[in-house]
Every structure is written in C-alpha cells, then in structure tokens.
PDB file of N, CA and C in Angstrom:
ATOM      1  N   GLY A   1       0.858  -1.179  -0.100  1.00 62.00           N
ATOM      2  CA  GLY A   1       0.056   0.080  -0.254  1.00 62.00           C
ATOM      3  C   GLY A   1       0.851   1.187  -0.585  1.00 62.00           C
ATOM      4  N   ILE A   2      -0.022   2.487  -0.319  1.00 62.00           N
ATOM      5  CA  ILE A   2       1.044   3.405   0.155  1.00 62.00           C
ATOM      6  C   ILE A   2       0.861   4.020   1.072  1.00 62.00           C
ATOM      7  N   GLN A   3       2.117   4.628   1.529  1.00 72.00           N
ATOM      8  CA  GLN A   3       2.216   5.052   2.686  1.00 72.00           C
ATOM      9  C   GLN A   3       2.118   6.195   3.309  1.00 72.00           C
ATOM     10  N   PRO A   4       0.995   6.292   4.665  1.00 71.00           N
ATOM     11  CA  PRO A   4       0.879   8.256   4.896  1.00 71.00           C
ATOM     12  C   PRO A   4       1.471   9.208   4.351  1.00 71.00           C
ATOM     13  N   THR A   5       3.066   8.700   4.807  1.00 80.00           N
ATOM     14  CA  THR A   5       3.828  10.054   4.744  1.00 80.00           C
ATOM     15  C   THR A   5       4.069  10.437   3.170  1.00 80.00           C
ATOM     16  N   ARG A   6       3.851   9.307   2.420  1.00 80.00           N
ATOM     17  CA  ARG A   6       3.917   9.610   1.279  1.00 80.00           C
ATOM     18  C   ARG A   6       2.893  10.341   0.581  1.00 80.00           C
ATOM     19  N   CYS A   7       1.776  10.110   1.108  1.00 75.00           N
ATOM     20  CA  CYS A   7       0.449  10.779   0.301  1.00 75.00           C
ATOM     21  C   CYS A   7       0.201  11.841   1.105  1.00 75.00           C
ATOM     22  N   HIS A   8       1.205  12.440   1.970  1.00 80.00           N
ATOM     23  CA  HIS A   8       1.514  13.943   2.904  1.00 80.00           C
ATOM     24  C   HIS A   8       2.329  14.445   1.288  1.00 80.00           C
ATOM     25  N   GLN A   9       3.219  13.958   0.884  1.00 82.00           N
ATOM     26  CA  GLN A   9       4.454  14.520   0.479  1.00 82.00           C
ATOM     27  C   GLN A   9       3.298  14.789  -0.962  1.00 82.00           C
ATOM     28  N   ILE A  10       2.631  14.061  -1.737  1.00 77.00           N
ATOM     29  CA  ILE A  10       1.744  14.108  -2.750  1.00 77.00           C
ATOM     30  C   ILE A  10       0.397  14.874  -2.756  1.00 77.00           C
ATOM     31  N   PHE A  11       0.375  15.313  -1.526  1.00 77.00           N
ATOM     32  CA  PHE A  11      -0.696  16.323  -1.434  1.00 77.00           C
ATOM     33  C   PHE A  11      -0.488  17.684  -1.566  1.00 77.00           C
ATOM     34  N   ASP A  12       1.303  17.866  -0.594  1.00 80.00           N
ATOM     35  CA  ASP A  12       1.682  19.074  -0.193  1.00 80.00           C
ATOM     36  C   ASP A  12       2.203  19.430  -1.917  1.00 80.00           C
ATOM     37  N   LEU A  13       3.071  18.543  -2.837  1.00 78.00           N
ATOM     38  CA  LEU A  13       3.185  18.751  -4.043  1.00 78.00           C
ATOM     39  C   LEU A  13       1.894  19.154  -5.156  1.00 78.00           C
ATOM     40  N   VAL A  14       1.225  18.556  -4.633  1.00 75.00           N
ATOM     41  CA  VAL A  14      -0.107  18.899  -5.867  1.00 75.00           C
ATOM     42  C   VAL A  14      -0.384  20.512  -5.574  1.00 75.00           C
ATOM     43  N   HIS A  15      -0.559  20.646  -3.579  1.00 74.00           N
ATOM     44  CA  HIS A  15      -0.826  21.975  -3.133  1.00 74.00           C
ATOM     45  C   HIS A  15       0.133  23.135  -3.843  1.00 74.00           C
ATOM     46  N   ASP A  16       1.345  22.517  -3.903  1.00 74.00           N
ATOM     47  CA  ASP A  16       2.212  23.530  -4.381  1.00 74.00           C
ATOM     48  C   ASP A  16       1.880  24.168  -5.755  1.00 74.00           C
ATOM     49  N   LEU A  17       1.692  23.180  -6.706  1.00 71.00           N
ATOM     50  CA  LEU A  17       1.366  23.425  -7.717  1.00 71.00           C
ATOM     51  C   LEU A  17       0.278  23.987  -8.211  1.00 71.00           C
ATOM     52  N   GLN A  18      -0.604  23.813  -7.506  1.00 68.00           N
ATOM     53  CA  GLN A  18      -1.909  25.020  -7.356  1.00 68.00           C
ATOM     54  C   GLN A  18      -1.599  26.193  -7.520  1.00 68.00           C
ATOM     55  N   ILE A  19      -0.977  26.207  -6.393  1.00 64.00           N
ATOM     56  CA  ILE A  19      -0.662  27.668  -6.127  1.00 64.00           C
ATOM     57  C   ILE A  19       0.001  28.690  -7.388  1.00 64.00           C
ATOM     58  N   ASP A  20       0.987  27.631  -7.639  1.00 66.00           N
ATOM     59  CA  ASP A  20       2.193  27.787  -8.963  1.00 66.00           C
ATOM     60  C   ASP A  20       1.428  28.008  -9.816  1.00 66.00           C
ATOM     61  N   ARG A  21       0.078  27.407 -10.294  1.00 61.00           N
ATOM     62  CA  ARG A  21      -0.424  27.846 -11.665  1.00 61.00           C
ATOM     63  C   ARG A  21      -0.962  29.065 -11.276  1.00 61.00           C
ATOM     64  N   HIS A  22      -1.682  29.447 -10.024  1.00 59.00           N
ATOM     65  CA  HIS A  22      -2.043  30.701 -10.057  1.00 59.00           C
ATOM     66  C   HIS A  22      -1.378  31.648  -9.637  1.00 59.00           C
ATOM     67  N   ALA A  23       0.076  31.509  -9.376  1.00 60.00           N
ATOM     68  CA  ALA A  23       0.786  32.538  -9.507  1.00 60.00           C
ATOM     69  C   ALA A  23       1.315  33.133 -10.793  1.00 60.00           C
ATOM     70  N   VAL A  24       1.316  32.374 -12.456  1.00 59.00           N
ATOM     71  CA  VAL A  24       1.893  32.508 -13.153  1.00 59.00           C
ATOM     72  C   VAL A  24       0.591  33.185 -14.375  1.00 59.00           C
ATOM     73  N   VAL A  25      -0.682  33.426 -13.797  1.00 57.00           N
ATOM     74  CA  VAL A  25      -1.696  33.793 -14.157  1.00 57.00           C
ATOM     75  C   VAL A  25      -1.244  35.081 -14.947  1.00 57.00           C
ATOM     76  N   GLY A  26      -1.434  35.562 -16.035  1.00 52.00           N
ATOM     77  CA  GLY A  26      -0.983  37.342 -16.360  1.00 52.00           C
ATOM     78  C   GLY A  26       0.505  36.847 -16.922  1.00 52.00           C
ATOM     79  N   ARG A  27       1.455  36.245 -16.425  1.00 56.00           N
ATOM     80  CA  ARG A  27       2.275  36.378 -17.096  1.00 56.00           C
ATOM     81  C   ARG A  27       2.398  35.221 -18.362  1.00 56.00           C
ATOM     82  N   ASN A  28       3.685  34.572 -19.022  1.00 54.00           N
ATOM     83  CA  ASN A  28       3.821  33.769 -19.685  1.00 54.00           C
ATOM     84  C   ASN A  28       3.822  32.079 -18.674  1.00 54.00           C
ATOM     85  N   VAL A  29       3.712  31.439 -19.951  1.00 56.00           N
ATOM     86  CA  VAL A  29       3.243  30.126 -19.266  1.00 56.00           C
ATOM     87  C   VAL A  29       4.706  29.474 -19.013  1.00 56.00           C
ATOM     88  N   ASP A  30       4.796  28.660 -17.704  1.00 58.00           N
ATOM     89  CA  ASP A  30       6.118  28.419 -17.722  1.00 58.00           C
ATOM     90  C   ASP A  30       5.798  26.589 -18.061  1.00 58.00           C
ATOM     91  N   LEU A  31       6.207  26.345 -19.183  1.00 57.00           N
ATOM     92  CA  LEU A  31       6.063  25.056 -20.009  1.00 57.00           C
ATOM     93  C   LEU A  31       6.505  23.834 -19.196  1.00 57.00           C
ATOM     94  N   HIS A  32       8.256  24.172 -18.166  1.00 57.00           N
ATOM     95  CA  HIS A  32       8.329  23.041 -17.091  1.00 57.00           C
ATOM     96  C   HIS A  32       7.519  22.906 -16.322  1.00 57.00           C
ATOM     97  N   GLY A  33       6.962  23.576 -15.593  1.00 60.00           N
ATOM     98  CA  GLY A  33       5.785  23.331 -15.138  1.00 60.00           C
ATOM     99  C   GLY A  33       4.417  22.798 -15.359  1.00 60.00           C
ATOM    100  N   ILE A  34       4.411  22.985 -16.525  1.00 63.00           N
ATOM    101  CA  ILE A  34       3.248  21.970 -17.479  1.00 63.00           C
ATOM    102  C   ILE A  34       3.538  20.778 -17.552  1.00 63.00           C
ATOM    103  N   VAL A  35       4.713  20.656 -17.973  1.00 66.00           N
ATOM    104  CA  VAL A  35       5.092  19.113 -17.996  1.00 66.00           C
ATOM    105  C   VAL A  35       5.687  18.423 -16.382  1.00 66.00           C
ATOM    106  N   SER A  36       5.993  19.335 -16.148  1.00 73.00           N
ATOM    107  CA  SER A  36       6.026  18.737 -14.697  1.00 73.00           C
ATOM    108  C   SER A  36       4.561  18.182 -13.455  1.00 73.00           C
ATOM    109  N   ALA A  37       3.492  19.222 -14.006  1.00 76.00           N
ATOM    110  CA  ALA A  37       1.858  18.787 -13.509  1.00 76.00           C
ATOM    111  C   ALA A  37       1.721  17.089 -14.234  1.00 76.00           C
ATOM    112  N   GLN A  38       1.446  17.264 -15.750  1.00 77.00           N
ATOM    113  CA  GLN A  38       1.231  16.438 -16.154  1.00 77.00           C
ATOM    114  C   GLN A  38       2.072  14.885 -16.048  1.00 77.00           C
ATOM    115  N   ALA A  39       3.612  15.103 -15.747  1.00 78.00           N
ATOM    116  CA  ALA A  39       4.479  13.536 -15.020  1.00 78.00           C
ATOM    117  C   ALA A  39       3.739  13.369 -13.585  1.00 78.00           C
ATOM    118  N   ILE A  40       3.470  14.418 -13.079  1.00 78.00           N
ATOM    119  CA  ILE A  40       2.812  14.021 -11.610  1.00 78.00           C
ATOM    120  C   ILE A  40       1.559  13.384 -11.506  1.00 78.00           C
ATOM    121  N   ARG A  41       0.669  14.210 -12.771  1.00 82.00           N
ATOM    122  CA  ARG A  41      -0.535  13.081 -13.020  1.00 82.00           C
ATOM    123  C   ARG A  41      -0.550  11.630 -13.589  1.00 82.00           C
ATOM    124  N   VAL A  42       0.352  11.277 -14.535  1.00 85.00           N
ATOM    125  CA  VAL A  42       0.900   9.730 -14.666  1.00 85.00           C
ATOM    126  C   VAL A  42       1.295   9.401 -13.443  1.00 85.00           C
ATOM    127  N   TRP A  43       2.335   9.863 -12.856  1.00 80.00           N
ATOM    128  CA  TRP A  43       2.524   8.782 -11.867  1.00 80.00           C
ATOM    129  C   TRP A  43       1.791   8.759 -10.991  1.00 80.00           C
ATOM    130  N   LEU A  44       0.896   9.725 -10.366  1.00 82.00           N
ATOM    131  CA  LEU A  44      -0.250   9.650  -9.933  1.00 82.00           C
ATOM    132  C   LEU A  44      -1.176   8.147  -9.904  1.00 82.00           C
ATOM    133  N   ALA A  45      -1.589   8.165 -11.569  1.00 87.00           N
ATOM    134  CA  ALA A  45      -2.266   7.257 -11.710  1.00 87.00           C
ATOM    135  C   ALA A  45      -1.793   5.867 -12.043  1.00 87.00           C
ATOM    136  N   ASN A  46      -0.222   6.057 -11.973  1.00 83.00           N
ATOM    137  CA  ASN A  46       0.245   4.648 -11.551  1.00 83.00           C
ATOM    138  C   ASN A  46       0.272   4.442 -10.671  1.00 83.00           C
ATOM    139  N   LEU A  47       0.084   5.149  -9.395  1.00 78.00           N
ATOM    140  CA  LEU A  47       0.014   3.911  -8.253  1.00 78.00           C
ATOM    141  C   LEU A  47      -1.293   3.698  -7.993  1.00 78.00           C
ATOM    142  N   TYR A  48      -2.299   3.437  -8.818  1.00 67.00           N
ATOM    143  CA  TYR A  48      -3.475   3.248  -8.655  1.00 67.00           C
ATOM    144  C   TYR A  48      -3.906   1.932  -9.483  1.00 67.00           C
TER     145      TYR A  48
END
C-alpha cells in the first residue's frame, strides 16, 4: 500500500502546483511547470 507520509508529500506537491498555477496567471506560461504537472498526474495514475 501507499505509506501515509508519501500521501502527505503528494498532497503537498499538488498544493504547491496549484499555487504555482495561480502565480503564473497573467505571465508567460511556464512550460516546465506544465510538463511537471502532467508527469505527476501520470505518476499518480500509476499508483492506483
């Protein structure tokens, strides 16, 4: 199973991504941020 500490790390990471997404509004899109977000979604999907 997934360890609780790992779940907390994932939630913190997703939370940080959401903050970053709001931070880039009105500015150039951060391509690296988009790629990272997509990679994390794929990684999360592979956990289940």
